[in-house]
Short mmCIF file of C-alpha atoms in Angstrom, two decimals:
data_model
loop_
_atom_site.label_atom_id
_atom_site.label_comp_id
_atom_site.label_asym_id
_atom_site.label_seq_id
_atom_site.Cartn_x
_atom_site.Cartn_y
_atom_site.Cartn_z
CA UNK A 1 -36.20 -50.34 -21.52
CA UNK A 2 -38.55 -53.21 -20.68
CA UNK A 3 -37.50 -56.83 -21.12
CA UNK A 4 -40.26 -57.36 -23.68
CA UNK A 5 -39.16 -54.39 -25.77
CA UNK A 6 -35.51 -55.47 -25.58
CA UNK A 7 -36.45 -58.90 -26.87
CA UNK A 8 -38.39 -57.39 -29.75
CA UNK A 9 -35.52 -55.12 -30.75
CA UNK A 10 -33.14 -58.07 -30.66
CA UNK A 11 -35.47 -60.20 -32.76
CA UNK A 12 -36.00 -57.52 -35.39
CA UNK A 13 -32.29 -56.79 -35.65
CA UNK A 14 -31.80 -60.28 -37.07
CA UNK A 15 -32.16 -60.77 -40.82
CA UNK A 16 -32.08 -64.58 -41.04
CA UNK A 17 -35.86 -64.89 -41.44
CA UNK A 18 -38.31 -62.87 -43.56
CA UNK A 19 -40.29 -60.36 -41.52
CA UNK A 20 -44.01 -60.91 -41.40
CA UNK A 21 -44.68 -57.81 -39.30
CA UNK A 22 -42.79 -54.58 -38.82
CA UNK A 23 -40.99 -53.65 -35.64
CA UNK A 24 -43.37 -50.70 -35.36
CA UNK A 25 -46.47 -52.91 -35.24
CA UNK A 26 -44.88 -55.25 -32.70
CA UNK A 27 -43.85 -52.35 -30.46
CA UNK A 28 -47.40 -50.99 -30.60
CA UNK A 29 -48.74 -54.33 -29.40
CA UNK A 30 -46.19 -54.44 -26.60
CA UNK A 31 -47.01 -50.88 -25.52
CA UNK A 32 -50.70 -51.72 -25.24
CA UNK A 33 -49.88 -54.54 -22.79
CA UNK A 34 -47.29 -52.80 -20.65
CA UNK A 35 -48.26 -50.68 -17.66
CA UNK A 36 -44.83 -49.72 -16.34
CA UNK A 37 -42.61 -46.77 -17.14
CA UNK A 38 -43.27 -45.39 -20.64
CA UNK A 39 -40.19 -44.17 -22.59
CA UNK A 40 -40.10 -40.60 -23.88
CA UNK A 41 -42.27 -40.38 -27.00
CA UNK A 42 -40.42 -39.59 -30.21
CA UNK A 43 -41.54 -37.52 -33.18
CA UNK A 44 -40.62 -37.85 -36.84
CA UNK A 45 -41.37 -34.95 -39.17
CA UNK A 46 -42.11 -36.00 -42.75
CA UNK A 47 -40.54 -32.82 -44.08
CA UNK A 48 -37.23 -31.01 -44.30
CA UNK A 49 -38.86 -27.57 -44.47
CA UNK A 50 -36.93 -25.04 -42.34
CA UNK A 51 -40.18 -23.10 -41.92
CA UNK A 52 -41.97 -26.07 -40.36
CA UNK A 53 -39.01 -26.81 -38.12
CA UNK A 54 -38.96 -23.17 -36.98
CA UNK A 55 -42.68 -23.25 -36.16
CA UNK A 56 -42.37 -26.50 -34.20
CA UNK A 57 -39.47 -25.01 -32.27
CA UNK A 58 -41.72 -22.10 -31.27
CA UNK A 59 -43.96 -24.66 -29.56
CA UNK A 60 -41.00 -26.31 -27.83
CA UNK A 61 -41.07 -29.31 -30.16
CA UNK A 62 -37.87 -30.77 -31.61
CA UNK A 63 -38.35 -33.72 -33.98
CA UNK A 64 -36.13 -36.72 -33.35
CA UNK A 65 -35.73 -37.30 -37.09
CA UNK A 66 -36.70 -35.89 -40.47
CA UNK A 67 -38.05 -38.21 -43.13
CA UNK A 68 -39.18 -36.09 -46.09
CA UNK A 69 -41.09 -37.98 -48.75
CA UNK A 70 -40.59 -37.45 -52.47
CA UNK A 71 -44.03 -37.56 -54.04
CA UNK A 72 -45.65 -36.56 -57.28
CA UNK A 73 -47.78 -33.62 -56.12
CA UNK A 74 -49.64 -33.21 -59.41
CA UNK A 75 -53.40 -32.93 -58.82
CA UNK A 76 -55.52 -35.72 -60.20
CA UNK A 77 -58.00 -34.86 -62.91
CA UNK A 78 -60.86 -32.94 -61.34
CA UNK A 79 -59.29 -33.06 -57.87
CA UNK A 80 -60.41 -30.21 -55.61
CA UNK A 81 -57.96 -28.25 -53.42
CA UNK A 82 -59.09 -29.73 -50.08
CA UNK A 83 -58.98 -33.27 -51.45
CA UNK A 84 -55.49 -32.66 -52.86
CA UNK A 85 -53.89 -31.38 -49.65
CA UNK A 86 -55.53 -34.12 -47.57
CA UNK A 87 -54.30 -36.82 -49.95
CA UNK A 88 -50.74 -35.47 -50.10
CA UNK A 89 -50.39 -34.93 -46.34
CA UNK A 90 -51.55 -38.46 -45.64
CA UNK A 91 -49.32 -39.91 -48.35
CA UNK A 92 -46.30 -38.10 -46.89
CA UNK A 93 -47.10 -39.33 -43.38
CA UNK A 94 -47.59 -42.92 -44.50
CA UNK A 95 -44.38 -42.86 -46.55
CA UNK A 96 -42.40 -41.60 -43.54
CA UNK A 97 -44.04 -44.19 -41.27
CA UNK A 98 -43.06 -46.95 -43.67
CA UNK A 99 -39.48 -45.63 -43.79
CA UNK A 100 -39.10 -45.93 -40.02
CA UNK A 101 -41.17 -49.09 -39.49
CA UNK A 102 -38.08 -51.25 -38.85
CA UNK A 103 -35.70 -48.58 -37.55
CA UNK A 104 -34.95 -49.69 -34.00
CA UNK A 105 -34.30 -46.10 -32.85
CA UNK A 106 -37.54 -44.49 -34.03
CA UNK A 107 -39.87 -47.31 -35.12
CA UNK A 108 -42.46 -46.36 -32.48
CA UNK A 109 -42.37 -42.60 -33.11
CA UNK A 110 -45.26 -40.29 -33.85
CA UNK A 111 -45.19 -39.18 -37.49
CA UNK A 112 -46.24 -35.67 -38.50
CA UNK A 113 -46.73 -34.49 -42.08
CA UNK A 114 -48.25 -31.45 -43.75
CA UNK A 115 -49.01 -30.16 -47.21
CA UNK A 116 -49.84 -26.57 -48.17
CA UNK A 117 -51.38 -25.13 -51.31
CA UNK A 118 -52.80 -21.80 -52.43
CA UNK A 119 -56.08 -21.68 -54.32
CA UNK A 120 -58.36 -19.11 -55.93
CA UNK A 121 -61.73 -20.00 -57.44
CA UNK A 122 -60.74 -23.68 -57.28
CA UNK A 123 -57.54 -23.06 -59.25
CA UNK A 124 -54.59 -24.61 -57.45
CA UNK A 125 -51.32 -22.71 -57.10
CA UNK A 126 -48.62 -25.14 -56.04
CA UNK A 127 -44.89 -24.49 -55.96
CA UNK A 128 -43.80 -22.74 -59.17
CA UNK A 129 -41.03 -24.53 -61.01
CA UNK A 130 -39.94 -21.72 -63.31
CA UNK A 131 -39.70 -17.92 -63.16
CA UNK A 132 -42.49 -17.58 -65.71
CA UNK A 133 -44.83 -19.64 -63.56
CA UNK A 134 -44.00 -17.62 -60.45
CA UNK A 135 -44.74 -14.39 -62.32
CA UNK A 136 -48.06 -15.82 -63.49
CA UNK A 137 -49.00 -16.78 -59.94
CA UNK A 138 -48.27 -13.32 -58.55
CA UNK A 139 -50.19 -11.64 -61.35
CA UNK A 140 -53.20 -13.83 -60.60
CA UNK A 141 -53.00 -13.14 -56.86
CA UNK A 142 -52.47 -9.39 -57.30
CA UNK A 143 -55.35 -7.31 -55.92
CA UNK A 144 -57.38 -10.41 -55.07
CA UNK A 145 -58.19 -12.70 -52.18
CA UNK A 146 -56.98 -16.29 -52.13
CA UNK A 147 -57.10 -19.21 -49.73
CA UNK A 148 -54.17 -21.02 -48.16
CA UNK A 149 -54.99 -24.62 -47.28
CA UNK A 150 -52.78 -26.81 -45.14
CA UNK A 151 -53.61 -30.41 -44.33
CA UNK A 152 -51.87 -31.86 -41.28
CA UNK A 153 -51.66 -35.63 -40.83
CA UNK A 154 -50.54 -37.24 -37.59
CA UNK A 155 -49.91 -40.97 -37.22
CA UNK A 156 -49.66 -42.15 -33.62
CA UNK A 157 -47.38 -45.05 -32.59
CA UNK A 158 -50.42 -47.37 -32.70
CA UNK A 159 -51.00 -46.21 -36.32
CA UNK A 160 -54.12 -44.22 -35.51
CA UNK A 161 -54.38 -41.51 -38.18
CA UNK A 162 -55.73 -38.00 -37.59
CA UNK A 163 -56.05 -35.40 -40.35
CA UNK A 164 -57.00 -31.74 -40.10
CA UNK A 165 -57.37 -29.13 -42.85
CA UNK A 166 -56.88 -25.47 -41.96
CA UNK A 167 -58.11 -22.71 -44.28
CA UNK A 168 -56.83 -19.11 -44.18
CA UNK A 169 -58.04 -16.26 -46.39
CA UNK A 170 -55.39 -13.80 -47.59
CA UNK A 171 -55.84 -10.68 -49.70
CA UNK A 172 -52.99 -9.10 -51.65
CA UNK A 173 -52.75 -5.46 -52.60
CA UNK A 174 -52.42 -4.64 -56.28
CA UNK A 175 -48.88 -5.49 -57.36
CA UNK A 176 -47.11 -3.41 -59.96
CA UNK A 177 -44.96 -4.98 -62.63
CA UNK A 178 -41.89 -3.53 -60.92
CA UNK A 179 -42.83 -5.06 -57.58
CA UNK A 180 -43.33 -8.47 -59.13
CA UNK A 181 -40.04 -8.30 -61.03
CA UNK A 182 -38.16 -7.19 -57.91
CA UNK A 183 -39.70 -9.96 -55.83
CA UNK A 184 -38.92 -12.61 -58.43
CA UNK A 185 -35.30 -11.44 -58.46
CA UNK A 186 -35.00 -12.22 -54.73
CA UNK A 187 -35.66 -15.94 -55.43
CA UNK A 188 -37.72 -16.04 -52.23
CA UNK A 189 -40.59 -17.58 -54.21
CA UNK A 190 -38.74 -20.84 -54.79
CA UNK A 191 -40.24 -23.90 -53.08
CA UNK A 192 -43.18 -21.81 -51.77
CA UNK A 193 -46.83 -22.64 -52.35
CA UNK A 194 -48.37 -19.87 -54.44
CA UNK A 195 -44.91 -18.50 -55.22
CA UNK A 196 -44.54 -16.32 -52.12
CA UNK A 197 -43.41 -16.40 -48.48
CA UNK A 198 -45.63 -14.40 -46.12
CA UNK A 199 -42.92 -14.51 -43.43
CA UNK A 200 -40.51 -12.85 -45.85
CA UNK A 201 -40.61 -9.89 -48.21
CA UNK A 202 -44.04 -10.89 -49.52
CA UNK A 203 -45.49 -9.97 -46.14
CA UNK A 204 -45.59 -6.43 -47.55
CA UNK A 205 -48.10 -7.60 -50.18
CA UNK A 206 -50.73 -8.66 -47.65
CA UNK A 207 -53.64 -6.29 -47.06
CA UNK A 208 -55.73 -8.58 -44.87
CA UNK A 209 -55.55 -12.07 -43.42
CA UNK A 210 -58.42 -14.00 -41.92
CA UNK A 211 -57.45 -17.12 -40.02
CA UNK A 212 -54.18 -18.72 -38.95
CA UNK A 213 -50.98 -16.87 -39.85
CA UNK A 214 -48.79 -19.91 -39.12
CA UNK A 215 -50.96 -21.87 -41.56
CA UNK A 216 -49.83 -19.52 -44.34
CA UNK A 217 -46.20 -19.98 -43.28
CA UNK A 218 -46.69 -23.73 -43.70
CA UNK A 219 -47.85 -25.34 -40.44
CA UNK A 220 -50.96 -24.32 -38.43
CA UNK A 221 -49.36 -24.42 -35.02
CA UNK A 222 -52.48 -24.28 -32.84
CA UNK A 223 -54.01 -27.26 -34.60
CA UNK A 224 -50.76 -29.26 -34.59
CA UNK A 225 -50.27 -28.78 -30.85
CA UNK A 226 -53.90 -29.72 -30.20
CA UNK A 227 -53.57 -32.91 -32.24
CA UNK A 228 -50.34 -33.97 -30.56
CA UNK A 229 -51.67 -33.34 -27.06
CA UNK A 230 -54.86 -35.25 -27.85
CA UNK A 231 -52.77 -38.27 -28.86
CA UNK A 232 -50.66 -38.20 -25.71
CA UNK A 233 -47.54 -36.38 -26.90
CA UNK A 234 -46.21 -34.47 -23.84
CA UNK A 235 -45.76 -30.98 -25.26
CA UNK A 236 -46.65 -29.13 -22.07
CA UNK A 237 -44.28 -31.31 -20.04
CA UNK A 238 -41.49 -30.07 -22.28
CA UNK A 239 -42.50 -26.47 -21.53
CA UNK A 240 -42.35 -27.09 -17.79
CA UNK A 241 -38.99 -28.82 -18.06
CA UNK A 242 -37.60 -25.94 -20.13
CA UNK A 243 -38.86 -23.42 -17.55
CA UNK A 244 -37.21 -25.37 -14.73
CA UNK A 245 -33.93 -25.53 -16.63
CA UNK A 246 -34.08 -21.75 -17.19
CA UNK A 247 -34.39 -21.18 -13.44
CA UNK A 248 -31.34 -23.32 -12.61
#
């Protein structure tokens, strides 16, 4: 660790004076001035979703911390699906960034957040709260096409914000009453946008899919990797290191 960074960490660990700036902002300034050895970048995921963790693991990415944000995800009056997911993803990322802003272990981490919704003809299908709502969702999706939208928001250590919305079109077969009742009984629909999990039993409902499959699961992996690499996060270095370790 550089002398300058050590001094900053020491200063921000004291609580005798009110803080005018966060440790995160001070570390960003220091990083822009330093030209020596750069410490391993860290990543904070603003989610506790096991599906998103699984997808990141597929790309060789292991977050250093999870900082899920508790937000009111109710759409604003007249809010369109794309505007909703973009707003929520950014709000989650900013909330996580603020949580870690003075955490000396991860204050200078990248922050990644995502939000996923299902929509059909501008109607938004979020996460059903009750069985009756889940049944309604599946009846509305039965035999029809719908769109799965995921907004990904990445905040770099210098607080540069990048947002990307990925849109996938999914068509369900016609679902019988018995199929819907059996699926509801599995409880797989809980905490799932649109009331279903494509990576689970509901995969048998899908007739066609146009676009990113991982987007429907909850995190468009191609776009996430592209964003991280563009901002200097060393994903491919981790792949090489893992390959070398496998050969040992």
